[in-house]
Coordinates of C-alpha atoms and ligand atoms in Angstrom, one line a residue:
X1 CA 0.1 0.1 0.2
X2 CA 1.5 3.2 -0.9
X3 CA 1.3 6.3 1.1
X4 CA -2.3 7.9 1.8
X5 CA -2.4 11.6 0.3
X6 CA -3.2 13.3 4.3
X7 CA -0.2 11.0 5.9
X8 CA 3.1 12.8 7.0
X9 CA 6.1 11.3 8.1
X10 CA 8.6 13.0 9.9
X11 CA 11.1 11.2 10.6
X12 CA 13.5 11.8 13.5
X13 CA 14.3 8.6 15.1
X14 CA 16.6 8.7 17.0
X15 CA 20.9 7.3 15.2
X16 CA 21.6 3.4 16.4
X17 CA 24.5 5.4 17.9
X18 CA 22.5 5.9 20.9
X19 CA 21.2 2.4 21.4
X20 CA 25.5 2.0 21.7
X21 CA 26.3 4.8 23.8
X22 CA 23.3 3.7 26.2
X23 CA 24.6 0.3 26.6
X24 CA 28.4 1.3 27.2
X25 CA 27.3 3.8 29.8
X26 CA 24.7 1.2 31.5
X27 CA 26.6 -1.4 31.7
X28 CA 29.4 0.5 33.7
X29 CA 27.6 1.8 35.7
X30 CA 26.0 0.0 39.3
X31 CA 23.5 -1.4 39.3
X32 CA 24.2 -1.7 35.5
X33 CA 20.7 -0.7 33.7
X34 CA 18.8 0.4 30.5
X35 CA 16.5 2.4 29.6
X36 CA 12.4 0.4 29.3
X37 CA 12.7 2.6 26.0
X38 CA 14.9 0.3 24.4
X39 CA 12.6 -2.5 24.3
X40 CA 10.7 -1.4 20.7
X41 CA 12.9 -2.6 17.9
X42 CA 10.5 -4.1 15.6
X43 CA 10.9 -7.6 17.4
X44 CA 10.6 -6.0 20.1
X45 CA 7.2 -3.8 19.0
X46 CA 5.4 -6.9 17.7
X47 CA 6.6 -8.7 21.8
X48 CA 4.8 -5.9 23.0
X49 CA 1.6 -6.4 20.9
X50 CA 1.8 -10.1 21.9
X51 CA 1.6 -8.7 25.6
X52 CA -1.2 -6.3 25.5
X53 CA -3.0 -9.7 24.2
X54 CA -1.9 -12.2 26.9
X55 CA -4.9 -13.4 29.7
X56 CA -2.5 -12.3 32.3
X57 CA -1.6 -9.0 30.5
X58 CA -5.0 -6.8 32.0
X59 CA -4.0 -3.0 31.6
X60 CA -4.4 -2.6 27.6
X61 CA -7.8 -4.9 27.0
X62 CA -8.7 -2.1 30.3
X63 CA -7.3 0.5 29.2
X64 CA -9.6 -0.2 26.0
X65 CA -12.5 -0.8 27.7
X66 CA -12.9 2.2 29.2
X67 CA -12.5 3.9 26.3
X68 CA -14.6 2.6 24.9
X69 CA -17.4 2.9 27.8
X70 CA -16.8 6.4 28.6
X71 CA -15.4 7.9 24.8
X72 CA -18.7 10.4 24.6
X73 CA -17.2 11.6 27.9
X74 CA -13.8 12.1 27.4
X75 CA -14.5 13.4 23.7
X76 CA -16.3 16.2 25.7
X77 CA -13.7 17.4 27.8
X78 CA -10.5 17.2 25.0
X79 CA -13.5 19.1 22.7
X80 CA -13.6 18.7 18.8
X81 CA -11.1 20.5 15.7
X82 CA -7.6 20.5 18.2
X83 CA -4.7 19.3 17.1
X84 CA -4.5 15.6 18.6
X85 CA -1.5 14.5 19.7
X86 CA -0.4 10.3 20.8
X87 CA 2.1 9.9 22.7
X88 CA 4.0 6.2 22.4
X89 CA 1.1 5.6 19.6
X90 CA 2.7 1.9 19.4
X91 CA -0.7 0.5 17.5
X92 CA -4.1 2.0 16.6
X93 CA -6.1 0.2 18.0
X94 CA -7.2 2.9 21.1
X95 CA -6.7 6.2 19.3
X96 CA -9.7 3.9 17.1
X97 CA -11.7 4.2 19.8
X98 CA -11.5 7.7 20.4
X99 CA -11.7 8.8 17.0
X100 CA -15.1 9.1 15.8
X101 CA -15.8 10.5 19.3
X102 CA -13.3 13.5 19.6
X103 CA -13.7 13.8 16.0
X104 CA -9.8 16.5 15.5
X105 CA -8.7 18.5 13.4
X106 CA -5.9 16.4 13.2
X107 CA -3.6 13.7 14.4
X108 CA 0.7 13.5 15.3
X109 CA 1.4 10.1 16.7
X110 CA 4.0 9.6 17.8
X111 CA 6.9 6.9 18.5
X112 CA 10.1 5.8 18.9
X113 CA 9.1 2.2 16.3
X114 CA 9.5 3.0 13.8
X115 CA 7.5 0.4 11.6
X116 CA 4.9 -0.3 14.0
X117 CA 4.4 3.9 14.1
X118 CA 4.9 3.6 9.9
X119 CA 2.3 0.7 9.7
X120 CA -0.6 1.7 11.7
X121 CA 0.3 6.2 11.0
X122 CA -0.4 4.7 7.2
X123 CA -3.8 2.5 8.2
X124 CA -5.8 5.7 10.3
X125 CA -4.8 8.1 7.4
X126 CA -6.4 5.6 4.6
X127 CA -9.1 5.0 7.2
X128 CA -10.3 9.2 7.6
X129 CA -9.3 10.2 4.1
X130 CA -10.6 14.3 6.4
X131 CA -8.0 13.6 8.5
X132 CA -4.4 14.8 8.5
X133 CA -1.8 12.8 10.0
X134 CA 1.2 14.3 10.6
X135 CA 2.7 11.3 11.8
X136 CA 7.0 11.7 14.4
X137 CA 9.3 9.2 14.9
X138 CA 11.1 9.8 18.2
X139 CA 11.7 9.8 21.5
X140 CA 9.5 11.7 22.8
X141 CA 11.7 12.8 25.7
X142 CA 13.2 15.2 23.6
X143 CA 12.0 18.4 22.5
X144 CA 10.3 18.1 19.2
X145 CA 8.1 21.0 16.6
X146 CA 5.6 20.7 15.6
X147 CA 4.5 21.7 12.0
X148 CA 4.3 24.4 10.4
X149 CA 0.6 23.1 9.2
X150 CA -1.4 22.9 12.9
X151 CA -0.3 25.5 14.4
X152 CA -2.7 27.5 14.2
X153 CA -4.7 24.7 16.7
X154 CA -6.0 24.0 19.5
X155 CA -3.6 21.2 21.5
X156 CA -4.8 18.6 23.5
X157 CA -3.1 14.6 24.0
X158 CA -3.5 11.3 24.7
X159 CA -1.1 9.9 26.6
X160 CA -2.8 5.9 27.0
X161 CA -1.2 2.1 28.3
X162 CA 0.3 4.0 31.6
X163 CA 3.9 4.7 29.6
X164 CA 4.4 7.7 32.1
X165 CA 4.7 4.6 34.8
X166 CA 8.3 3.4 33.3
X167 CA 9.9 6.7 34.6
X168 CA 11.0 8.1 38.2
X169 CA 8.2 10.0 39.5
X170 CA 10.5 12.9 39.3
X171 CA 11.3 12.4 36.0
X172 CA 7.5 11.8 35.1
X173 CA 7.1 15.5 37.1
X174 CA 9.0 16.9 34.4
X175 CA 8.0 14.4 31.1
X176 CA 4.0 16.1 32.4
X177 CA 5.1 20.3 32.5
X178 CA 7.0 19.9 29.4
X179 CA 3.4 18.4 27.7
X180 CA 1.8 20.9 29.6
X181 CA 4.0 23.2 28.3
X182 CA 3.6 22.2 24.4
X183 CA 0.0 21.7 24.9
X184 CA -0.3 25.2 26.6
X185 CA -3.5 27.6 28.0
X186 CA -6.3 25.6 27.4
X187 CA -4.2 22.8 26.6
X188 CA -6.3 18.6 27.8
X189 CA -4.3 15.3 28.4
X190 CA -6.4 12.0 28.4
X191 CA -4.1 9.4 30.3
X192 CA -3.9 6.4 31.5
X193 CA -2.6 5.4 34.8
X194 CA -1.9 1.6 35.8
X195 CA -4.0 1.4 39.5
X196 CA -2.4 -0.3 43.2
X197 CA -4.1 -3.5 43.5
X198 CA -2.8 -6.8 44.8
X199 CA 0.6 -7.9 44.5
X200 CA -0.2 -10.9 43.1
X201 CA -1.9 -10.1 40.4
X202 CA 0.3 -7.7 39.1
X203 CA 3.8 -10.3 40.0
X204 CA 1.1 -12.5 37.3
X205 CA 1.5 -10.1 34.1
X206 CA 4.9 -9.4 33.8
X207 CA 5.9 -12.9 34.4
X208 CA 3.1 -14.4 31.8
X209 CA 2.3 -18.6 31.7
X210 CA 3.8 -17.7 27.7
X211 CA 6.3 -16.6 28.3
X212 CA 6.0 -13.5 26.6
X213 CA 6.6 -10.9 29.1
X214 CA 10.7 -13.4 29.0
X215 CA 11.4 -13.3 25.3
X216 CA 10.2 -8.7 24.9
X217 CA 12.6 -8.1 28.5
X218 CA 15.3 -11.3 27.0
X219 CA 15.5 -9.4 23.2
X220 CA 17.6 -6.4 24.8
X221 CA 20.3 -9.2 24.6
X222 CA 19.6 -9.9 21.0
X223 CA 18.6 -6.4 19.8
X224 CA 22.6 -6.2 20.9
X225 CA 24.3 -8.4 18.9
X226 CA 22.4 -7.4 16.2
X227 CA 23.0 -3.8 16.0
X228 CA 25.9 -3.8 17.7
X229 CA 27.1 -6.6 16.9
X230 CA 27.8 -7.9 20.4
X231 CA 28.8 -11.0 22.2
X232 CA 26.4 -11.7 24.4
X233 CA 24.5 -15.4 24.9
X234 CA 20.8 -14.4 25.0
X235 CA 20.1 -17.8 27.1
X236 CA 22.9 -17.3 30.1
X237 CA 20.5 -15.1 30.9
X238 CA 17.0 -14.9 32.7
X239 CA 13.7 -12.5 33.1
X240 CA 13.0 -11.8 36.2
X241 CA 10.0 -9.5 37.6
X242 CA 8.4 -9.0 41.0
X243 CA 6.3 -5.9 42.6
X244 CA 7.9 -4.1 45.6
X245 CA 5.4 -2.5 47.1
X246 CA 7.5 -0.3 48.9
X247 CA 8.6 2.1 46.3
X248 CA 5.0 0.6 44.0
X249 CA 6.5 -0.5 41.4
X250 CA 7.6 -3.9 38.4
X251 CA 10.6 -4.2 38.5
X252 CA 12.1 -6.2 35.2
X253 CA 16.2 -8.0 35.2
X254 CA 17.7 -9.6 33.4
X255 CA 19.4 -11.8 35.6
X256 CA 23.5 -14.2 34.3
X257 CA 22.7 -17.7 35.6
X258 CA 25.9 -18.5 35.4
X259 CA 29.3 -16.6 35.1
X260 CA 28.6 -14.2 31.4
X261 CA 31.1 -11.9 30.3
X262 CA 29.6 -9.5 27.6
X263 CA 31.6 -7.4 24.5
X264 CA 30.3 -5.0 22.5
X265 CA 32.9 -2.5 20.7
X266 CA 35.8 -3.8 22.3
X267 CA 34.5 -3.5 25.9
X268 CA 34.2 -6.1 28.3
X269 CA 30.9 -6.7 31.1
X270 CA 31.3 -9.2 33.4
X271 CA 28.1 -11.3 35.4
X272 CA 29.3 -13.5 38.1
X273 CA 25.6 -15.5 38.1
X274 CA 22.8 -14.0 40.0
X275 CA 24.5 -10.3 38.5
X276 CA 21.7 -7.7 36.6
X277 CA 20.9 -5.6 34.0
X278 CA 17.7 -3.0 35.3
X279 CA 15.8 -3.0 32.2
X280 CA 12.2 -1.4 33.7
X281 CA 10.2 0.1 36.0
X282 CA 6.4 0.3 36.1
X283 CA 4.9 2.5 38.9
X284 CA 1.6 2.0 39.7
X285 CA -0.2 4.4 41.0
X286 CA -3.5 5.7 43.6
X287 CA -6.1 8.1 42.0
X288 CA -5.0 10.6 44.2
X289 CA -1.1 9.6 44.0
X290 CA -1.7 10.1 40.0
X291 CA -3.4 13.1 40.7
X292 CA -0.6 14.8 43.0
X293 CA 2.2 14.4 40.5
X294 CA 0.1 15.6 37.9
X295 CA -0.9 19.3 40.2
X296 CA 2.4 19.0 40.9
X297 CA 3.2 19.4 37.1
X298 CA 0.7 21.9 36.9
X299 CA -2.3 20.5 35.8
X300 CA -6.1 20.4 36.9
X301 CA -7.6 17.1 37.6
X302 CA -10.8 17.5 35.6
X303 CA -12.3 13.6 35.5
X304 CA -10.7 10.6 36.1
X305 CA -12.1 7.0 35.1
X306 CA -11.2 3.4 36.7
X307 CA -12.6 0.2 36.1
X308 CA -14.7 -1.4 38.7
X309 CA -12.6 -3.7 39.9
X310 CA -10.0 -0.8 40.2
X311 CA -7.3 -2.2 38.2
X312 CA -6.5 1.1 35.3
X313 CA -8.0 5.0 35.6
X314 CA -8.0 7.1 33.1
X315 CA -7.4 10.7 33.8
X316 CA -8.9 12.9 32.4
X317 CA -6.5 16.9 32.8
X318 CA -6.8 20.3 32.0
X319 CA -3.7 23.2 31.8
X320 CA -3.5 24.3 35.2
X321 CA -4.1 28.1 34.7
X322 CA -1.1 29.9 36.5
X323 CA -1.8 31.0 39.5
Ligands
AVJ401 C1 2.8 0.6 29.3 C2 4.9 -0.1 28.4 C3 4.4 1.0 30.7 O1 5.3 -1.8 31.9 O2 3.3 -3.0 31.5 C4 4.7 -4.5 29.6 C5 5.5 -2.1 29.5 N1 7.4 -4.8 30.4 N2 5.1 -6.0 30.0 C6 3.9 -1.6 31.5 C7 5.6 -3.9 29.9 C8 6.9 -5.3 30.3 C9 4.2 -1.4 30.1 N3 4.8 -0.1 29.2

C-alpha cells in the first residue's frame, strides 16, 4: 500500500549510536541498567503487542474498555477540532476507539518504533481521508517541533498505556510539565495510569505463563547482538520481574544464570552468576497519588475513570492557569 495523501511522516528516530552509547554507559554503571525505551525495535514492538493480548496482562484490555465505555465523556473533555497528539502511539487500536467521538482536526502520533508507527499511521490516514495525520518518529522525552500546518490549532494529548509509569516520579513530573508547556493554555491531556492492586495480580501480569514477557525482556540482548554486533549469549540470562510494594513499582531485570561475559565495541562486561541488568520500572499509582503528581506538574484533574475492579484508570487533565 502506498502512502495516502493525508499522511505526513517525519523520521527523527534516534540514531543507532544512541543505543550503543546507552549500552556502554548502562553496563558500565552499578547497578547496571538500560532504559526501557530500547525494548521497542521491530521485534520488541511485536512482542509488546503479543503481551497486550495475554490473559494475565490486564492493562491494555481494561484501558480499551474504559475508552469504549466513556469515550463520549472523554471527547467532551477534549473538545472537537483540536490537534490531537498521541505519545507512544504504538499500535492504533486505542486511538481508533476514540477518533469518531473526538473528531480532531489533525492527528499527530509520536512513537520511537519506526515500523510500528508507519504501519498504524498509514492505516489511520487511509481510513480517515479527511483527517490530516502528521506522524513523527521520535523519542518523545526529547523536545520536538510541531509541523507548521498545525500551529494554529488548539492542542490536546492522549498518552495511553501507563507508559508514564516507566519514569521515576521526578522525571515523570518533568515530562508532564513539558507536555503541559507544549499543550499551552486550555490544553487537555487524557492519560492512562495503572493502579496499585493485589501484588499477585501485578506479578502475574509481568510473569506470564507463555514467557512472552521474558522474550520481550531478553530481546534487549538480541538487539545488542544484531544491532551492535555485541558478543552475548541471551540463553545465559533469565527474565526476573517482581513487585516492590514499598516503591510501588514493578521492576524487570535480566539476570545471569551463571558467569557471563558481554563484549560491546571491544569493551568487556563481566557478570557473576546472579548479577543482572535493571531494564524497566513500571510505577503503579492510586488515583489520589497520580492526581498529586499531575498537580505538581501544573495540571488540574477534571475527571478520572476506572473499571469496577479498580485495575486501571484514565485521568482527564487540563493545563492549570497560572495562579
Ligand atoms: C505499558 C510500556 C508501561 O509497564 O506495563 C509490559 C511495558 N513491560 N510488560 C508496562 C511492559 C513488561 C509497559 N508499558
